[in-house]
Short mmCIF file of C-alpha atoms and ligand atoms in Angstrom, two decimals:
data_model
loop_
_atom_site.label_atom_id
_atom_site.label_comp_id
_atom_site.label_asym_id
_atom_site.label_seq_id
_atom_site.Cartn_x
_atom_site.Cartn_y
_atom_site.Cartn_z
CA UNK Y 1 48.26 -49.67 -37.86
CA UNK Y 2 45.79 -46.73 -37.44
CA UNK Y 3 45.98 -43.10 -38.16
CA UNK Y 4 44.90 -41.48 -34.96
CA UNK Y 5 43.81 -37.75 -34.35
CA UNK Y 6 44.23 -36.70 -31.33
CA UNK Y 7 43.14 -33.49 -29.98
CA UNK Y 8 44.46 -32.14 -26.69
CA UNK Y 9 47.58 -34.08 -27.77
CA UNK Y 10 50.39 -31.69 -26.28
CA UNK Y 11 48.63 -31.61 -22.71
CA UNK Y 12 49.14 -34.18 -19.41
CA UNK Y 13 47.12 -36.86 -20.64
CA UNK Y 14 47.37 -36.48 -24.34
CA UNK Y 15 50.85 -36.31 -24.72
CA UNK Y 16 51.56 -39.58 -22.59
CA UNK Y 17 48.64 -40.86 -24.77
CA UNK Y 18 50.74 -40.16 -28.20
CA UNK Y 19 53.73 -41.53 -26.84
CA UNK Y 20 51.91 -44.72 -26.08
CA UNK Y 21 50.52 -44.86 -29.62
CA UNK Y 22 53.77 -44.48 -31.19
CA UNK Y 23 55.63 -47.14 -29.27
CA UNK Y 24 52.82 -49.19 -30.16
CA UNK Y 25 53.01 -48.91 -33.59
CA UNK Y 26 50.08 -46.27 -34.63
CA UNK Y 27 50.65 -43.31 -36.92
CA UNK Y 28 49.45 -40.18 -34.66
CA UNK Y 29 48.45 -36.21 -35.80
CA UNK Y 30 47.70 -33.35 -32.91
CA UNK Y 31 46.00 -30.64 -32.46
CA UNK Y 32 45.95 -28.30 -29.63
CA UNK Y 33 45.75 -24.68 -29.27
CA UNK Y 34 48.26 -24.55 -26.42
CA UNK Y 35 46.24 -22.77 -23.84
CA UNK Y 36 47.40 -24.56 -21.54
CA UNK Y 37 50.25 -27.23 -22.64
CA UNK Y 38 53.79 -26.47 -24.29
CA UNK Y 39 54.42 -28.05 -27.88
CA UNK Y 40 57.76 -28.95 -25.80
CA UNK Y 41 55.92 -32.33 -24.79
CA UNK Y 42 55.96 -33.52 -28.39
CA UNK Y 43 60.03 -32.59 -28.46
CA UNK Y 44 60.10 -35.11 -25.70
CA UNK Y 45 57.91 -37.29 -27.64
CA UNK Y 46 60.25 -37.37 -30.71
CA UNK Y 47 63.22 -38.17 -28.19
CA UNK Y 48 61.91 -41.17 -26.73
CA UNK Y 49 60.42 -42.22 -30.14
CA UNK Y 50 62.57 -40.52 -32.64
CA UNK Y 51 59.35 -40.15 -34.47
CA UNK Y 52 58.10 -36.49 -35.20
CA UNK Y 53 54.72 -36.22 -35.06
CA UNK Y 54 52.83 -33.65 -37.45
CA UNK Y 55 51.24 -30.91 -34.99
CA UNK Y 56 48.52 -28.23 -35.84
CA UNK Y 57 48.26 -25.64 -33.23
CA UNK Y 58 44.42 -25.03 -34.07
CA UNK Y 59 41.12 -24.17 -31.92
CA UNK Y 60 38.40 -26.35 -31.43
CA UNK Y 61 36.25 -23.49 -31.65
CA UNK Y 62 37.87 -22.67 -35.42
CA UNK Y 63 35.69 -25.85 -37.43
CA UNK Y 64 37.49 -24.23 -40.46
CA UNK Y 65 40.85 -25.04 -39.57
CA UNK Y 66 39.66 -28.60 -38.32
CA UNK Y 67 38.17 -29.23 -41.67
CA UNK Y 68 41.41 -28.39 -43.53
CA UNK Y 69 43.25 -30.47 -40.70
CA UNK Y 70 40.48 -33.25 -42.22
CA UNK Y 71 41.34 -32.67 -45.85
CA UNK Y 72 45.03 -33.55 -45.20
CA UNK Y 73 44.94 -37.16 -43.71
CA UNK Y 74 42.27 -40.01 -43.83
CA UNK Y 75 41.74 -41.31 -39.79
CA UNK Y 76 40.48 -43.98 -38.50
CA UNK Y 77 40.08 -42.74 -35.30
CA UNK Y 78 40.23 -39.60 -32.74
CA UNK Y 79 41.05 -39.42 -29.05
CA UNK Y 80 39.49 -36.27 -27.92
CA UNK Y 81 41.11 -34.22 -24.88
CA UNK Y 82 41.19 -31.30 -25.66
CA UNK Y 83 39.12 -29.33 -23.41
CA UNK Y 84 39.10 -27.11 -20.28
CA UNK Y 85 39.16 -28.74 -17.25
CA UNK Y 86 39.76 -26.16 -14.03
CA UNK Y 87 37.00 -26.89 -11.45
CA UNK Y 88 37.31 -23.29 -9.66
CA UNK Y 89 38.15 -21.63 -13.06
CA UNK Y 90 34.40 -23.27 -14.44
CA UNK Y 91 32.48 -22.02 -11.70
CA UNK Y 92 33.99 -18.11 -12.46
CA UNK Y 93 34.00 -18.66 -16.04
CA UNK Y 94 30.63 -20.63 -16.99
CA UNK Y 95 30.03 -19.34 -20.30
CA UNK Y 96 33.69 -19.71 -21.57
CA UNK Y 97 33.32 -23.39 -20.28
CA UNK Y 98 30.61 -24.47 -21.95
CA UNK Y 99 31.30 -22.78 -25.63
CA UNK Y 100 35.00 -24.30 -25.22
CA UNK Y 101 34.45 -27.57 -24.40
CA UNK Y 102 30.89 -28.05 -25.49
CA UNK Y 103 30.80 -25.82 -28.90
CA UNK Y 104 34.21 -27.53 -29.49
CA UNK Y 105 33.51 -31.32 -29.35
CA UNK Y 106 29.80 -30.19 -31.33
CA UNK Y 107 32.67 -28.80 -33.95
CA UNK Y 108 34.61 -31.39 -33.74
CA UNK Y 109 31.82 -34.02 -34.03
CA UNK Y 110 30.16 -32.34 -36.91
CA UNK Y 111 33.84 -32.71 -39.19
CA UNK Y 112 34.21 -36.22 -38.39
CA UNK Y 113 30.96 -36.47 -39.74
CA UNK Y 114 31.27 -34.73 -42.46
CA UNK Y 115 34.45 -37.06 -43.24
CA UNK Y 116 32.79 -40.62 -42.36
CA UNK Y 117 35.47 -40.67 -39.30
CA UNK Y 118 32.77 -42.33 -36.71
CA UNK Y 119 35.46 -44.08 -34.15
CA UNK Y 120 36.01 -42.01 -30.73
CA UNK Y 121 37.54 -41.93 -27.87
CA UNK Y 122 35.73 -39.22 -25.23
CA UNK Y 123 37.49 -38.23 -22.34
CA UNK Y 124 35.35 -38.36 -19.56
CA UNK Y 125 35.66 -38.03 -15.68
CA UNK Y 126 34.63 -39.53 -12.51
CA UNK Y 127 33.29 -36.02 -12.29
CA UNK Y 128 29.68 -37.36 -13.81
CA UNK Y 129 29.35 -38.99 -10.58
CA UNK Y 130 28.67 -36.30 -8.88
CA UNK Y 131 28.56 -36.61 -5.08
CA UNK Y 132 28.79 -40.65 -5.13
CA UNK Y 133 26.19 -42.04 -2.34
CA UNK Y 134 28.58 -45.50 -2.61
CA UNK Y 135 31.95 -46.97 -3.25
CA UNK Y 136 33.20 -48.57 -5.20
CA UNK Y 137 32.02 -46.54 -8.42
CA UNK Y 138 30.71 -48.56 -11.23
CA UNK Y 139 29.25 -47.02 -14.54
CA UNK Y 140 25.75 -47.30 -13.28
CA UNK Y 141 26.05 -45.32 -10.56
CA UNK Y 142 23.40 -42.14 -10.69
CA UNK Y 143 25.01 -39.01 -12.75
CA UNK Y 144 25.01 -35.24 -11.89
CA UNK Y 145 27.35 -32.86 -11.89
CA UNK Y 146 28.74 -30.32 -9.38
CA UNK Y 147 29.71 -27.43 -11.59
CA UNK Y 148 30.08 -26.88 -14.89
CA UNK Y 149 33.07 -28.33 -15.67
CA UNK Y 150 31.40 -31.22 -14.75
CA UNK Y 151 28.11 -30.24 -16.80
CA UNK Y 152 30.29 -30.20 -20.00
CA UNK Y 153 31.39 -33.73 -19.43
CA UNK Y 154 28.31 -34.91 -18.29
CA UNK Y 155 26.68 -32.91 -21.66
CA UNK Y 156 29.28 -34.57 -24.12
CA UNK Y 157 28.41 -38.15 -22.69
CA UNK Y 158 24.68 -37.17 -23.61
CA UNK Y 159 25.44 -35.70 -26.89
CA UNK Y 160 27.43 -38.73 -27.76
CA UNK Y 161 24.46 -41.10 -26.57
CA UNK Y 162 22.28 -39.35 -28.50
CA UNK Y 163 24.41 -38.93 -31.49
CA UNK Y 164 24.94 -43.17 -31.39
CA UNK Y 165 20.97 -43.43 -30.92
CA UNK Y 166 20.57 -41.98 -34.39
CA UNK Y 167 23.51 -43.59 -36.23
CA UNK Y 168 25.08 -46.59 -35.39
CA UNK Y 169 27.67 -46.30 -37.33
CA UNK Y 170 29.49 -44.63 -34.63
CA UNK Y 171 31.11 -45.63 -32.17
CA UNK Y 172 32.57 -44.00 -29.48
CA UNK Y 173 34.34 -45.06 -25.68
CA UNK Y 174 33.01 -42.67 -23.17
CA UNK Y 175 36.22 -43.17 -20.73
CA UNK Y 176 35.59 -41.89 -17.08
CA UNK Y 177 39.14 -41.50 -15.79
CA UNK Y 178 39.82 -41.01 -11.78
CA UNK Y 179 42.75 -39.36 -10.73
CA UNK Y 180 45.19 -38.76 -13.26
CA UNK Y 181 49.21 -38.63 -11.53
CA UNK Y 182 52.59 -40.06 -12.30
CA UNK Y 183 54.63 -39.11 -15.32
CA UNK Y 184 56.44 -41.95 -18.23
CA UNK Y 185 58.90 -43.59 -16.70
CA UNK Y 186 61.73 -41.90 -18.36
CA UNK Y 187 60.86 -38.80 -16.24
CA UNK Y 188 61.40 -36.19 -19.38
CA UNK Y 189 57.62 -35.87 -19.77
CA UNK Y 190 54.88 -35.28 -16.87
CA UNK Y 191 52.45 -33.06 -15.68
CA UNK Y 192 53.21 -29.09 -15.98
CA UNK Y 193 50.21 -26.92 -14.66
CA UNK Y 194 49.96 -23.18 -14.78
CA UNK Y 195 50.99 -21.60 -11.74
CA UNK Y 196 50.02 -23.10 -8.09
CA UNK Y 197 48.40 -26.50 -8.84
CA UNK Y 198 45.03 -27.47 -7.93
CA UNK Y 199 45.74 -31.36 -7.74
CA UNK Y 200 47.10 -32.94 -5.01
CA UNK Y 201 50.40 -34.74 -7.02
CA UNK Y 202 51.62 -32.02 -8.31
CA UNK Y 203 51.51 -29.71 -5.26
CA UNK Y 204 53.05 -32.45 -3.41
CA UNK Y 205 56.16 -32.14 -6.23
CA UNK Y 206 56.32 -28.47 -5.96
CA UNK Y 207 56.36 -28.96 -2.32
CA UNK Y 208 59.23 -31.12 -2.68
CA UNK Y 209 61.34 -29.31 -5.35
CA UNK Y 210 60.93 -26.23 -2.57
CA UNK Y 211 58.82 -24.02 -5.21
CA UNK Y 212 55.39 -24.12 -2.60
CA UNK Y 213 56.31 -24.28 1.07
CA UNK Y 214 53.65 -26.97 2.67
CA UNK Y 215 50.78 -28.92 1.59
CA UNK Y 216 47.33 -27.46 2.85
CA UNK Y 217 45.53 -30.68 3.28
CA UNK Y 218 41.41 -29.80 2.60
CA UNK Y 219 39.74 -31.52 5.63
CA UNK Y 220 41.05 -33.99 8.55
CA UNK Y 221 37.41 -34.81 9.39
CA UNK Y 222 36.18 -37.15 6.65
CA UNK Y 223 34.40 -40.11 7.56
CA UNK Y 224 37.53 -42.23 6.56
CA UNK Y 225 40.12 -44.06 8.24
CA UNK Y 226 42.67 -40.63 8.71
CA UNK Y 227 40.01 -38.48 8.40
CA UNK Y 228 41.06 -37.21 5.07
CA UNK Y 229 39.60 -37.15 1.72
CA UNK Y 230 40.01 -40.95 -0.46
CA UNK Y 231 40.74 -40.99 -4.60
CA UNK Y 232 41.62 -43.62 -6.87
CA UNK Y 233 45.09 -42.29 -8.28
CA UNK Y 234 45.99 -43.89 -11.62
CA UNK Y 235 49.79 -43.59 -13.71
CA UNK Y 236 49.02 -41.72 -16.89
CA UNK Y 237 51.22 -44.79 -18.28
CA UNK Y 238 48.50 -46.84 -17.49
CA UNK Y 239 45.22 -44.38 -18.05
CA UNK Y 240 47.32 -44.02 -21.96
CA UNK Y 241 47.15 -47.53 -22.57
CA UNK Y 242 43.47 -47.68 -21.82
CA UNK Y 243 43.01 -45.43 -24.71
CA UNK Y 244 44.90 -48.22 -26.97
CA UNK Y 245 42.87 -50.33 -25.31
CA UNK Y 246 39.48 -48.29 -26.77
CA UNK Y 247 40.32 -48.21 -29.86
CA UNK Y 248 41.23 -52.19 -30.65
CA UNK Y 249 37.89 -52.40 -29.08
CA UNK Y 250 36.06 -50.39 -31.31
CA UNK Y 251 37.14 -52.04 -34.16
CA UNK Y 252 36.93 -55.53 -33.00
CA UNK Y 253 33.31 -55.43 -31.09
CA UNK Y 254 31.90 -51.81 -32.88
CA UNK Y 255 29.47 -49.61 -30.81
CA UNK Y 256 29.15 -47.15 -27.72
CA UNK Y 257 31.25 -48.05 -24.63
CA UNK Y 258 31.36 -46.36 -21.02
CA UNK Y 259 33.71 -47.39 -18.47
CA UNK Y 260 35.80 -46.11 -15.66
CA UNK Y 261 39.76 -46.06 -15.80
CA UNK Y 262 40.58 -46.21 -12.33
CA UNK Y 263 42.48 -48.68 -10.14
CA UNK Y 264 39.63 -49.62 -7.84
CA UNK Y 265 42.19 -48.54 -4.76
CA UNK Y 266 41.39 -45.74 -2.46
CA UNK Y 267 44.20 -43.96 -1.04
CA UNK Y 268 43.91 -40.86 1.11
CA UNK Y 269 46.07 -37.68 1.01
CA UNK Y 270 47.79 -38.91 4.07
CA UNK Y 271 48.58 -42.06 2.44
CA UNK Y 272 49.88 -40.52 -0.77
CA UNK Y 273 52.31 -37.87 1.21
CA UNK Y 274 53.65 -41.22 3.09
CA UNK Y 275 54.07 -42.67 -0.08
CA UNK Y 276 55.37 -39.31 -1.78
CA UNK Y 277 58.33 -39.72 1.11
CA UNK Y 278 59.11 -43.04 0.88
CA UNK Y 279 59.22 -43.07 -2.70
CA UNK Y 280 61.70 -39.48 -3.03
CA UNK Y 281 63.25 -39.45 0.28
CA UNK Y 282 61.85 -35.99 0.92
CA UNK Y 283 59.85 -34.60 4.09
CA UNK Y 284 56.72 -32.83 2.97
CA UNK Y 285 55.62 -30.55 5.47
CA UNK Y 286 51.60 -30.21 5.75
CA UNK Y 287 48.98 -28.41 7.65
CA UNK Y 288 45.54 -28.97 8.12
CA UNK Y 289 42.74 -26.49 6.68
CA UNK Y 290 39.17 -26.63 6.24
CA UNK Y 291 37.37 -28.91 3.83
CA UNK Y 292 37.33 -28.29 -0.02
CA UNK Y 293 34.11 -26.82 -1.29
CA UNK Y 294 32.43 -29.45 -3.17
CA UNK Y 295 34.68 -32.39 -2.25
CA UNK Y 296 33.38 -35.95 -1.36
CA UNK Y 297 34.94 -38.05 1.17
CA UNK Y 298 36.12 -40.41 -0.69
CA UNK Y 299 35.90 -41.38 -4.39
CA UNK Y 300 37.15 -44.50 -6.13
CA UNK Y 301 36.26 -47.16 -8.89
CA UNK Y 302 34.66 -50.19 -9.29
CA UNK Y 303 37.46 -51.03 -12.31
CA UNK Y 304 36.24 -54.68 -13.60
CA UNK Y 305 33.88 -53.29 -16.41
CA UNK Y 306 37.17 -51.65 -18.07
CA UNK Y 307 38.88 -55.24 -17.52
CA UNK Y 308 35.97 -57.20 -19.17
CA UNK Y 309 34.81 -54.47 -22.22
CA UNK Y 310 38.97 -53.61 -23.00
CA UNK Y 311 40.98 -56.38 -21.01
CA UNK Y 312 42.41 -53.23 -19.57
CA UNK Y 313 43.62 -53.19 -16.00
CA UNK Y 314 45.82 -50.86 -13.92
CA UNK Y 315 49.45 -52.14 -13.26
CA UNK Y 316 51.27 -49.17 -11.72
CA UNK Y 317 50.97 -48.71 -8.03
CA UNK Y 318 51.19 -45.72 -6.07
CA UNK Y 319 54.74 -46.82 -5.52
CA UNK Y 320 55.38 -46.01 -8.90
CA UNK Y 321 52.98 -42.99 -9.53
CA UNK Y 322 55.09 -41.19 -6.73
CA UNK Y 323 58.34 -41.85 -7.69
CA UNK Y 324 57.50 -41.06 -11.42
CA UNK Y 325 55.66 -38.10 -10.83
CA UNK Y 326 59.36 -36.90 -8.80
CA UNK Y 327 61.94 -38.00 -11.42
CA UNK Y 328 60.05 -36.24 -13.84
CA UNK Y 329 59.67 -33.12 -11.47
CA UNK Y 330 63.20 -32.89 -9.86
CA UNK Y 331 64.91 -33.26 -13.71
CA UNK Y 332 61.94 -30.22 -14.89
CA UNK Y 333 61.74 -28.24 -11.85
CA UNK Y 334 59.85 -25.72 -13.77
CA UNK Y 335 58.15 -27.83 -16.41
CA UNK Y 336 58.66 -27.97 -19.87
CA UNK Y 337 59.92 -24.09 -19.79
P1 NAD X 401 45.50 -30.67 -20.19
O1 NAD X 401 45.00 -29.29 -19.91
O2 NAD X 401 46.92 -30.97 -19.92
O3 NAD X 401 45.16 -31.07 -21.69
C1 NAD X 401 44.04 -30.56 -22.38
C2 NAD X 401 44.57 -29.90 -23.64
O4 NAD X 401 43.48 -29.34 -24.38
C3 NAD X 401 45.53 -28.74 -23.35
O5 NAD X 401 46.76 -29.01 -24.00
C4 NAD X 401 44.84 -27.50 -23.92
O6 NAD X 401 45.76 -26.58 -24.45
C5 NAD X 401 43.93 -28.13 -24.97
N1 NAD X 401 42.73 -27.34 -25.29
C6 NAD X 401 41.80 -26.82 -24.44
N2 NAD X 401 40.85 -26.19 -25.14
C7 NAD X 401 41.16 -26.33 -26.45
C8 NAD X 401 40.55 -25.89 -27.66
N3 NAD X 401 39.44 -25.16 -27.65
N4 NAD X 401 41.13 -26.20 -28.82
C9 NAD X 401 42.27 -26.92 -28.86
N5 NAD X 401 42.90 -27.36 -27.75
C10 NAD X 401 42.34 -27.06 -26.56
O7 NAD X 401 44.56 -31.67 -19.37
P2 NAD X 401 44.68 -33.23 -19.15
O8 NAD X 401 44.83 -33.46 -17.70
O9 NAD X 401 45.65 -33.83 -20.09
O10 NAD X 401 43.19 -33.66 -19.52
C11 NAD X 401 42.85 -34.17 -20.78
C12 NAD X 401 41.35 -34.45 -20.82
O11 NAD X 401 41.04 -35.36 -19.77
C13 NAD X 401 40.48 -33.22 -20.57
O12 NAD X 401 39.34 -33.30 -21.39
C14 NAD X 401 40.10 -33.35 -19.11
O13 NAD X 401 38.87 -32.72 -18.82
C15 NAD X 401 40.00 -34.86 -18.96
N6 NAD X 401 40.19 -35.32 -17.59
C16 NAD X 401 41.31 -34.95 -16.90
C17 NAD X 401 41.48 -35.36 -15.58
C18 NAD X 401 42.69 -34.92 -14.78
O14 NAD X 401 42.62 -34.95 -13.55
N7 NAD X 401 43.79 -34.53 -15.39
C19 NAD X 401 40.52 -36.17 -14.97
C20 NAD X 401 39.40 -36.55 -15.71
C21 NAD X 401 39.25 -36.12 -17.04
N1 UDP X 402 43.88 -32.09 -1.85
C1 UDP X 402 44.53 -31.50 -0.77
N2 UDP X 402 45.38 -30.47 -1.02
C2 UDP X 402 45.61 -29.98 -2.26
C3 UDP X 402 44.95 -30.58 -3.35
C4 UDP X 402 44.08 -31.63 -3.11
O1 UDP X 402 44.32 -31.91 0.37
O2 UDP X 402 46.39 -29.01 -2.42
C5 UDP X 402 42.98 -33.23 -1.61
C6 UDP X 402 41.54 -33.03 -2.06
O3 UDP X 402 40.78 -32.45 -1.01
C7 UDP X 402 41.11 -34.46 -2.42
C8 UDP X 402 42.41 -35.11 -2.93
O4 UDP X 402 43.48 -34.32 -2.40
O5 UDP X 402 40.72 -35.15 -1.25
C9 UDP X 402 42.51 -35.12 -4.45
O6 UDP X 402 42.28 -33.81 -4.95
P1 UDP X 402 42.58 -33.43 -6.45
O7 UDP X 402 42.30 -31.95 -6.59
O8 UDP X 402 43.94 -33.90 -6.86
O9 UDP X 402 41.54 -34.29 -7.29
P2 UDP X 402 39.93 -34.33 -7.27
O10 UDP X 402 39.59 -35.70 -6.83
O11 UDP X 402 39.44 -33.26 -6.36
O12 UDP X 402 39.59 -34.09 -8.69
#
């Protein structure tokens, strides 16, 4: 099998992502600088695996110390996380936003280059849909984006267009995931944010494990059936083994792929904290506040592209995203630390 690089590898994502390569048979190398993941998750990684996977705690932004990273192994591919990805935090910290996640993959895309590594995964985002005018989402919906976390994704998908354009000998999966939740199954990885969370799942855990007293749920007067907002949550399980997915498909049918991971089911946040209940067997108390800024009503994807490019489909319901997302939160109550 493949040597895979994969950068981001010790965050949410990423690190469900390496454990899903390893178990099916790929060697894997990270890098991340840690800003905002523990190198714990690959501990957890070598427990369920018993494989330990070589880890360089290096910056994007540092092409010197990818190069070297470069000299060391011969890939066939790279999964690219690593990034920023704070909504709020983008729109206070534009500048920091762009050069990290935009100077980065340019870095990043330039040393592949430079060593004839031309296969790529891109993590993308429903994010590049902007305000969607319809659902369900498919790829050829109109793209914008809402602030600048969402310019750098929606920058990176043009870069790598553009880059393709030229040289063909690239190719690249431009993966626009929904909403990320859940944790592996054997609840000893998950998602760990820094301080309060911004996402719905995890508040809803930290609500539960008693760290955060109540949910503020962000508008009761949607235009949708409970009158608050709709996403398409998918298990990380699942979202990981879309990336395995990508990369057979690169190397069977070579070129440049866009598709959505989602699960093409809308659920609201009323729905999930029902769910979030029935699946832990814990009351979590909510009030209503005003809307988010920038929030649509509702938000989910049109998943049969994925299903006929990658022969990729979700398989987790929200069943199991909530009672994954607690066994991994009520063994870590405070993360990986
Ligand atoms: P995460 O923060 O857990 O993982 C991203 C990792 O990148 C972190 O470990 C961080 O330390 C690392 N990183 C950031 N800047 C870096 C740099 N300059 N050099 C090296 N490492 C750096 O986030 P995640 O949820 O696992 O997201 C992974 C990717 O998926 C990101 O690109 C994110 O934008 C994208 N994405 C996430 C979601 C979501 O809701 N979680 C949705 C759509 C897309
Ligand atoms: N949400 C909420 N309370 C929270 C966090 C999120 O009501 O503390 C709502 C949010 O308004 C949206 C949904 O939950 O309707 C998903 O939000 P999240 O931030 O997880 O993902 P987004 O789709 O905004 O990226």
């Amino acid at each position: 099998m493949s040597k895979v690089f994969v950068t981001g590898g010790t965050g949410y994502i990423g690190s469900h992502t390496v454990l899903e390569l390893l178990r099916n048979g790929h060697e894997v190398v990270v890098m991340d600088n840690l800003s905002n993941s523990s190198a714990e998750s690959l501990n957890r990684v070598k427990a369920l695996t018993g494989i330990s996977v070589p880890f360089y705690q290096a910056d994007l932004l540092d092409k010197e110390a990818m190069s070297a990273i470069f000299a060391e192994h011969t890939f066939e591919s790279v999964v690219h996380f690593a990034g920023l990805k704070a909504v709020g935090e983008s729109v206070e910290k534009p500048l920091w936003y762009y050069k990290n996640n935009i100077t980065g993959t340019l870095n990043l895309l330039e040393v592949m280059q430079e060593n004839r590594v031309k296969n790529l995964v891109f993590s993308s985002s429903c994010t590049v849909y902007g305000e969607p005018d319809k659902v369900p989402i498919s790829e050829d919906a109109p793209l914008s984006a809402v602030n600048p976390y969402g310019q750098t994704k929606l920058t990176i998908e043009y870069i790598l267009r553009d880059l393709f354009q030229a040289d063909q000998d690239w190719n690249m999966a431009i993966l626009r995931y929904f909403n990320p939740v859940g944790a592996d199954q054997s609840g000893t990885m998950g998602e760990d944010p820094n301080g309060i969370p911004n996402n719905l799942m995890p508040y809803v855990t930290q609500v539960a494990v008693g760290h955060l007293p109540y949910l503020r749920v962000f508008g009761n007067d949607y235009p949708t059936q409970d009158g608050t907002g709709i996403r398409d949550y998918i298990h990380v399980t699942d979202l990981a083994l879309g990336h395995l997915k990508a990369i057979e498909t690169l190397r069977l049918s070579p070129g440049l792929i866009r598709c959505n991971l989602g699960t093409g089911n809308g659920y609201s946040v009323l729905d999930v904290v029902k769910a979030f209940e029935t699946a832990s067997g814990v009351a979590i108390p909510y009030q209503f506040m005003p809307r988010r800024a920038g929030d649509a009503a509702a938000a989910y994807a049109d998943p049969t592209l994925a299903e006929t490019l990658l022969g990729w489909r979700a398989e987790r319901d929200l069943e199991q995203m909530c009672k994954d997302s607690w066994k991994w939160q009520v063994n870590n109550p405070n993360g990986y630390s």
